[in-house]
Coordinates of C-alpha atoms in Angstrom, one line a residue:
Chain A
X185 CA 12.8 1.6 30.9
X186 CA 11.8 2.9 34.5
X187 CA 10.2 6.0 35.3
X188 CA 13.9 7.7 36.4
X189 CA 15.0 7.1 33.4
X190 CA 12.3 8.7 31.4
X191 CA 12.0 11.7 33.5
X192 CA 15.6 12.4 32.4
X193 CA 15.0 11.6 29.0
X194 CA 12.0 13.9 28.8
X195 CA 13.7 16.6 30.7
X196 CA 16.1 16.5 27.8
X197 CA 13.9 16.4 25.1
X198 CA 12.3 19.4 26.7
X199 CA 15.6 21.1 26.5
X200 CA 16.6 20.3 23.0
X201 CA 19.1 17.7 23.4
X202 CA 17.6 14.1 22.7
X203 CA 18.6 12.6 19.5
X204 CA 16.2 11.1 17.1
X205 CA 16.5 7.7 18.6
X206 CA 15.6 8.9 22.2
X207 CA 13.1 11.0 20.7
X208 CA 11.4 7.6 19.4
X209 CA 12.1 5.9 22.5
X210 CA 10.3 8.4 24.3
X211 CA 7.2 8.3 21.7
X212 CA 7.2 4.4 22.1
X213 CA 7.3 4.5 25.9
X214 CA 3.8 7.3 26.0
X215 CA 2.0 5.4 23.4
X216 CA 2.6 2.1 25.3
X217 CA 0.1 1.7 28.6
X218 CA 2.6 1.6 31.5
X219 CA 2.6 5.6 31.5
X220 CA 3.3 6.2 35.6
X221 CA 0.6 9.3 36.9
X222 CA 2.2 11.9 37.3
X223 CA 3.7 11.4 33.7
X224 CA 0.3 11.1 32.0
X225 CA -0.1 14.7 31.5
X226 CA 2.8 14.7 28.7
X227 CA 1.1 11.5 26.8
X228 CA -0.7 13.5 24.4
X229 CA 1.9 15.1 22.8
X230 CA 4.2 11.5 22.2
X231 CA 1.1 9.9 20.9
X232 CA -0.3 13.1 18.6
X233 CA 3.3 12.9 17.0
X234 CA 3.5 9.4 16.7
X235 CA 0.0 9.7 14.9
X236 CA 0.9 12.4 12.5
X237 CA 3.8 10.3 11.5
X238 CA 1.2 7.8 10.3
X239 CA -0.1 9.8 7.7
X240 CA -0.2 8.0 4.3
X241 CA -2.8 5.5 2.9
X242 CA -2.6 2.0 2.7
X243 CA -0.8 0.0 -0.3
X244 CA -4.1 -1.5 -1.4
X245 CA -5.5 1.9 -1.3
X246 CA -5.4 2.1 -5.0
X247 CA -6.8 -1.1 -5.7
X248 CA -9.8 -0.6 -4.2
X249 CA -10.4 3.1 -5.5
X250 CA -10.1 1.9 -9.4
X251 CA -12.5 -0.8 -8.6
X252 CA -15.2 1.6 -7.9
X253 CA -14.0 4.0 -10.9
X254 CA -14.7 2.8 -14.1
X255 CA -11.4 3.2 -16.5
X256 CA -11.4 0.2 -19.6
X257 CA -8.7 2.9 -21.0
X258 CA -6.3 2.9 -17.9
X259 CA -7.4 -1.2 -17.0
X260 CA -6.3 -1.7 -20.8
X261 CA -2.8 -0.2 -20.5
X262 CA -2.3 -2.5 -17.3
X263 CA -2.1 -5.6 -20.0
X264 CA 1.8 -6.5 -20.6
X265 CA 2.4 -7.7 -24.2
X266 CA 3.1 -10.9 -22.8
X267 CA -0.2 -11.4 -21.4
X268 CA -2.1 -10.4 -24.5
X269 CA 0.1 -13.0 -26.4
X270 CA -0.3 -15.7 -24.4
X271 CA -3.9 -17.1 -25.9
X272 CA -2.2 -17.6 -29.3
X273 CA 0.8 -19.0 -27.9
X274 CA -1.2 -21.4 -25.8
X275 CA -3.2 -22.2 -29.1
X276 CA 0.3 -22.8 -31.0
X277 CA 1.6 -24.9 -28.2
X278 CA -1.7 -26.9 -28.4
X279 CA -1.4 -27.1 -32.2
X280 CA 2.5 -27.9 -32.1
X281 CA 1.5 -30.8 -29.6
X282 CA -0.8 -32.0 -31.6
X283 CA 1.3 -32.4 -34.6
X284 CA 3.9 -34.1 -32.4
X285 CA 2.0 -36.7 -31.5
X286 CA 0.1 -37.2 -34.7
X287 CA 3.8 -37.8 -36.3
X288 CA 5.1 -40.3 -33.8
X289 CA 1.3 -42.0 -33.4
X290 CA 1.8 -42.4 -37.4
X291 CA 5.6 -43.6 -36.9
X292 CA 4.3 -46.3 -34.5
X293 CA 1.3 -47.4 -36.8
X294 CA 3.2 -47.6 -39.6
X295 CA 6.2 -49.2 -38.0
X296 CA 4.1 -51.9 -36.9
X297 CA 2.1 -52.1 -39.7
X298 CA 5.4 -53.1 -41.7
X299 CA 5.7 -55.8 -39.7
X300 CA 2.6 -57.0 -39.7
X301 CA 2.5 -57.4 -43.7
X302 CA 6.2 -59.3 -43.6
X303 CA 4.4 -61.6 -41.1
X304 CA 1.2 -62.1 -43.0
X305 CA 3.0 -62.6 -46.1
X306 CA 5.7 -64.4 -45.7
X307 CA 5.1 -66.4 -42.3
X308 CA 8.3 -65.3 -40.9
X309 CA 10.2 -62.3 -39.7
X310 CA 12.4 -61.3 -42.6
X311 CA 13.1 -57.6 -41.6
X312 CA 15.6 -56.4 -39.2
X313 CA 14.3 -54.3 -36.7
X314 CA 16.7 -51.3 -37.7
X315 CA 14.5 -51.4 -40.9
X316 CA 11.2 -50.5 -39.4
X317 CA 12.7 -48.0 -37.2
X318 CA 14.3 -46.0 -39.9
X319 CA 14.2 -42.1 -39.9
X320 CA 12.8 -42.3 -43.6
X321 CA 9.3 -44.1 -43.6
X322 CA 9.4 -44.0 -47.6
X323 CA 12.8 -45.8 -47.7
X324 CA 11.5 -48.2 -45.0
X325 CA 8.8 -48.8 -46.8
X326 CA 11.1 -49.2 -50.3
X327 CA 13.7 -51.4 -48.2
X328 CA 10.6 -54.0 -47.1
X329 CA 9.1 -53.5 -50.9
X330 CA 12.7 -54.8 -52.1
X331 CA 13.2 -57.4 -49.6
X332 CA 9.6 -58.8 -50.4
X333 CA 10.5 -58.9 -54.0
X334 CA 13.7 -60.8 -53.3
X335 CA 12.2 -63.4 -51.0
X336 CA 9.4 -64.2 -53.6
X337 CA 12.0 -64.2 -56.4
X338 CA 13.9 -66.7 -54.3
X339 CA 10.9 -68.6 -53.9
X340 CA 9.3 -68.7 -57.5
X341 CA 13.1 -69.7 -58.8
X342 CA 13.2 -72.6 -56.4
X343 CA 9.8 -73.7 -57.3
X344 CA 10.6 -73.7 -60.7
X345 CA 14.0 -75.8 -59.9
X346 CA 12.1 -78.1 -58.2
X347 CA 9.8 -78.3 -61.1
Chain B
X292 CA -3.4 21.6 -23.6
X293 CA -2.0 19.1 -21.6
X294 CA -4.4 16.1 -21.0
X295 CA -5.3 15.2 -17.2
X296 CA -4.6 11.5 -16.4
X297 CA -6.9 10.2 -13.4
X298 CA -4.0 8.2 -12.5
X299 CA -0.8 9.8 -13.4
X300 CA -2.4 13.7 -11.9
X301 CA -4.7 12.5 -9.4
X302 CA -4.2 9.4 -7.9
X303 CA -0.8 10.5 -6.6
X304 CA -2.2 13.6 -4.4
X305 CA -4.1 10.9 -2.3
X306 CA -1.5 11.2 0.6
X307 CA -1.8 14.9 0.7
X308 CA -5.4 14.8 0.4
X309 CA -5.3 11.9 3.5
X310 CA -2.7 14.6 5.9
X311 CA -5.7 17.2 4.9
X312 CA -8.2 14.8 5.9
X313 CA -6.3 13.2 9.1
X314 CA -5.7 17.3 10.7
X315 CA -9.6 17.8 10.8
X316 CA -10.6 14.6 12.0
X317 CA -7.8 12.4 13.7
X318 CA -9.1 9.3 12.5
X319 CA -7.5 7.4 10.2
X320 CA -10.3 5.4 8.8
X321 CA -12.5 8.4 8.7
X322 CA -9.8 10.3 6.7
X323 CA -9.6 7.3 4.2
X324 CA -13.1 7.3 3.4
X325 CA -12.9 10.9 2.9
X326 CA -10.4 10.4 0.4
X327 CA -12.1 8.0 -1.3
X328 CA -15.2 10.1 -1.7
X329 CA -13.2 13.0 -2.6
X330 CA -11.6 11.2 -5.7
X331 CA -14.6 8.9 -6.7
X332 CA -16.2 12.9 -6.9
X333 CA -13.4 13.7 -9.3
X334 CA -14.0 11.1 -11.3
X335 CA -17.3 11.9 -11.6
X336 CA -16.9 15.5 -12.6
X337 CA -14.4 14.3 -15.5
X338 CA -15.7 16.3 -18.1
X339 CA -15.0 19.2 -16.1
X340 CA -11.1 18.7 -15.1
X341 CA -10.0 21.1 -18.1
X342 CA -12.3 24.0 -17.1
X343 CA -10.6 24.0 -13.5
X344 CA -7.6 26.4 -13.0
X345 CA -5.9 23.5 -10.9
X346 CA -7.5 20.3 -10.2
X347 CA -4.6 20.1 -6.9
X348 CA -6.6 23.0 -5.4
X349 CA -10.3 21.8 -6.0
X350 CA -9.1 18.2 -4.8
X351 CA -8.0 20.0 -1.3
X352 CA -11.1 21.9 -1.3
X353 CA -13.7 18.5 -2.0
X354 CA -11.6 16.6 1.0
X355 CA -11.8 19.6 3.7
X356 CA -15.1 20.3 3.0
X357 CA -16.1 17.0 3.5
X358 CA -13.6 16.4 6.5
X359 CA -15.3 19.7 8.2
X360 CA -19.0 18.4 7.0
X361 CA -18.1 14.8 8.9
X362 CA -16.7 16.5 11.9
X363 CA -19.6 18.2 11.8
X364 CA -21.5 15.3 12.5
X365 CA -19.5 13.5 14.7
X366 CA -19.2 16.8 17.0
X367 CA -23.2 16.4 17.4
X368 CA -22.6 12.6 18.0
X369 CA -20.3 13.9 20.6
X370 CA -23.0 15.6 22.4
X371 CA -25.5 12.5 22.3
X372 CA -23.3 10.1 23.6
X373 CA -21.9 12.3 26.5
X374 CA -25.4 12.2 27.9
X375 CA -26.6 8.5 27.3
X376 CA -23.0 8.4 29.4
X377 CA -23.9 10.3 31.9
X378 CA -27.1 7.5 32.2
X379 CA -25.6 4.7 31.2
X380 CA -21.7 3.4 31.7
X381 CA -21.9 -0.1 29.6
X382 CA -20.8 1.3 26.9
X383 CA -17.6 3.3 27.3
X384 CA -15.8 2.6 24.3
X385 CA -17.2 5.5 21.8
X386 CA -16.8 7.5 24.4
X387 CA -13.4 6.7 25.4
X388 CA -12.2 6.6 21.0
X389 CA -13.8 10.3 21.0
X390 CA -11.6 11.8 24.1
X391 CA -8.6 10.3 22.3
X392 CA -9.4 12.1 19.4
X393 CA -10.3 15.3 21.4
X394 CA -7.4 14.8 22.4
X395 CA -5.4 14.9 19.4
X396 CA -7.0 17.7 18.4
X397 CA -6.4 19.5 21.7
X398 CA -2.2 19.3 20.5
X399 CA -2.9 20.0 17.2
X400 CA -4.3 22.9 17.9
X401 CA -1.4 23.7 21.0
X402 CA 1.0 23.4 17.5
X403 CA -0.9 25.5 15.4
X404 CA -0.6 28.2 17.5
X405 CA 2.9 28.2 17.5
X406 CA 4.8 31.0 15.7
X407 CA 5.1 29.7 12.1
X408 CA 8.8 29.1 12.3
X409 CA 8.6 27.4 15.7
X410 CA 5.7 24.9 14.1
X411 CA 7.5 24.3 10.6
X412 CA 10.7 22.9 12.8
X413 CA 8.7 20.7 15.7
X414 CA 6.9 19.2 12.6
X415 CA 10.1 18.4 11.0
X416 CA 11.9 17.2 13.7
X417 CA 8.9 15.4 16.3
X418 CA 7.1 14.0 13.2
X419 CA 9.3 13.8 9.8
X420 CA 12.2 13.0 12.2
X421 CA 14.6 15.4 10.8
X422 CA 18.0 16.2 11.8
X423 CA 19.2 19.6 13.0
X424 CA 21.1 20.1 9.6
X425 CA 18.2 18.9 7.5
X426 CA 16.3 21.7 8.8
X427 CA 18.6 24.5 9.0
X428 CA 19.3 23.2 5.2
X429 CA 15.7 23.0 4.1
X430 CA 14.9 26.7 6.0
X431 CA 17.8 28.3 5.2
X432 CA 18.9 29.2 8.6
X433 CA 21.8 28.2 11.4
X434 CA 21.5 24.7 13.2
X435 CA 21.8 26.8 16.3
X436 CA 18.8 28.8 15.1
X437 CA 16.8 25.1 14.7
X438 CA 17.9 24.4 18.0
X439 CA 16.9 27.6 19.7
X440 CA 13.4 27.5 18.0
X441 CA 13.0 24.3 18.9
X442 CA 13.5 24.6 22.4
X443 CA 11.1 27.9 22.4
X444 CA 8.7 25.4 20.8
X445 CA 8.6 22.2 23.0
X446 CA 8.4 24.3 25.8
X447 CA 5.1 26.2 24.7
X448 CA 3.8 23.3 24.0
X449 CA 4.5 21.8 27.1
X450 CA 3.0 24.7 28.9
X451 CA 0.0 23.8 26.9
X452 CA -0.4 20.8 28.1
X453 CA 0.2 21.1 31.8
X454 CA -2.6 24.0 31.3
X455 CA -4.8 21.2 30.1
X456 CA -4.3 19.1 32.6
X457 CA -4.7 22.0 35.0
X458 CA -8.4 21.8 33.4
X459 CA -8.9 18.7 33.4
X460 CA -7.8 18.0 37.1
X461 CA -10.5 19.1 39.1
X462 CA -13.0 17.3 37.1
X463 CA -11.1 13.9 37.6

């Protein structure tokens, strides 16, 4: 904005017919430092405004305050449920983990541990896989008990055939 | 009786108690920390907040008392450094962030003196940036009234100003 242009617009605003926009444009242009001479004399006023429109603290304001004022009351409301809560539930998830991976550490063990005894005992692989990997442990475990039975039945009969 | 909450009752008059502060000494950091004492004060005097007749008032009494105590102070500063000035002209900085602030307080004090109906309306409009029917709404009066009073008002003040520069000129 050139200094013609101002002139007019403070002559107006003298008078009582700026609008609120020209009325900013006019306290932007006198708190800026291109302010021509002769024009300096008006400065104050723009700027004193433009100051008083300033007038409330900053957001972290409060923050600062109720650290130097002691309030455990007031610091204790702050606390959402959800952040009071969340030690146990980090303790549950820990425990629930836990448990997890103790059941499928067990399922592994187990499964191969079935197939370790078929092996040692009988020298060969005589269970189908889908046995060991049953849902049921116990019946897995009763399946292998039954086919182990069976092969040494089959065994002792033809020994005794033989005999 | 009602039970006073530091931060439902007190805390929330800090931007009052900062437009206090600010109108005695123009500077915004200055008024913060006055704030700050004022309240930290409060605090302090706890026991006390149901023996007062309105903890509003006392608040605006602790932060212009100490807003007129630091001005106080500053005012002799003033004095000081407008004669190491005079000896020495490194410095020019303080002295340059106290003019501005005499400054300030030079209009302020041009508004103040303003009839009370003239003031109320160049504060609305100039600093809340009102409109015309805002303030004839909120003072009960014409928005040819508001426009009259206004113009009486800017052009006081502008009389006030080309008086100080009047002042100032011959100095320069």
């Amino acid at each position: 904005m050139n200094a013609q242009q101002i002139e007019h617009l403070l002559q107006r605003y003298w008078d009582g017919e700026t609008t609120i926009d020209e009325e900013r444009q006019l306290r932007q242009f006198f708190s800026g430092d291109r302010v021509p001479q002769h024009l300096l004399r008006y400065k104050d006023l723009f700027v004193y405004e433009k100051f008083m429109q300033q007038d409330h603290l900053g957001d972290d304001f409060d923050e600062r305050l109720l650290k130097q004022v002691e309030m455990p009351v007031v610091k204790a409301k702050s606390v959402s449920i959800f952040s009071r809560l969340a030690p146990i539930a980090k303790a549950a998830a820990a425990v629930a983990m836990l448990l997890a991976l103790g059941n499928l550490a067990e399922r592994t063990l187990l499964q191969d541990y079935h197939q370790m005894a078929v092996n040692d005992t009988i020298g060969q692989q005589i269970t189908s896989p889908s046995v060991a990997l049953g849902d049921d442990a116990e019946s897995g475990e009763l399946q292998v008990k039954d086919s182990l039975s069976r092969q040494l039945k089959t065994i002792e009969q033809q020994e005794s055939i033989k005999k | 009786m009602k039970e006073i909450s530091f931060r439902d009752d007190i805390l929330p008059l800090k931007d009052k108690l900062f437009r206090v502060a600010l109108r005695i000494t123009f500077d915004r950091a200055e008024a913060e920390d006055i704030v700050q004492e004022t309240l930290i004060k409060v605090w302090n005097k706890r026991e006390e907040w149901n023996s007062l007749e309105s903890i509003e008032a006392y608040c605006i009494t602790l932060t212009k008392n100490l807003a007129i105590d630091l001005r106080e102070k500053m005012d002799a500063r003033t004095e000081e450094l407008t004669e190491q000035h005079d000896r020495t002209q490194d410095d020019a900085n303080p002295y340059e962030e106290l003019e501005q602030k005499e400054r300030l307080m030079w209009v302020h004090r041009l508004m103040d003196e303003l009839p009370d109906k003239q003031r109320k309306i160049m504060q609305m409009r100039d600093i809340e940036e009102k409109s015309y029917k805002e303030i004839a709404q909120a003072l009960d009066i014409t928005e040819e009234q508001v426009k009259i009073n206004l113009f009486r008002a800017r052009q006081k003040v502008k009389q006030g100003l080309l008086r100080l520069d009047a002042y100032e000129r011959p100095t320069n």
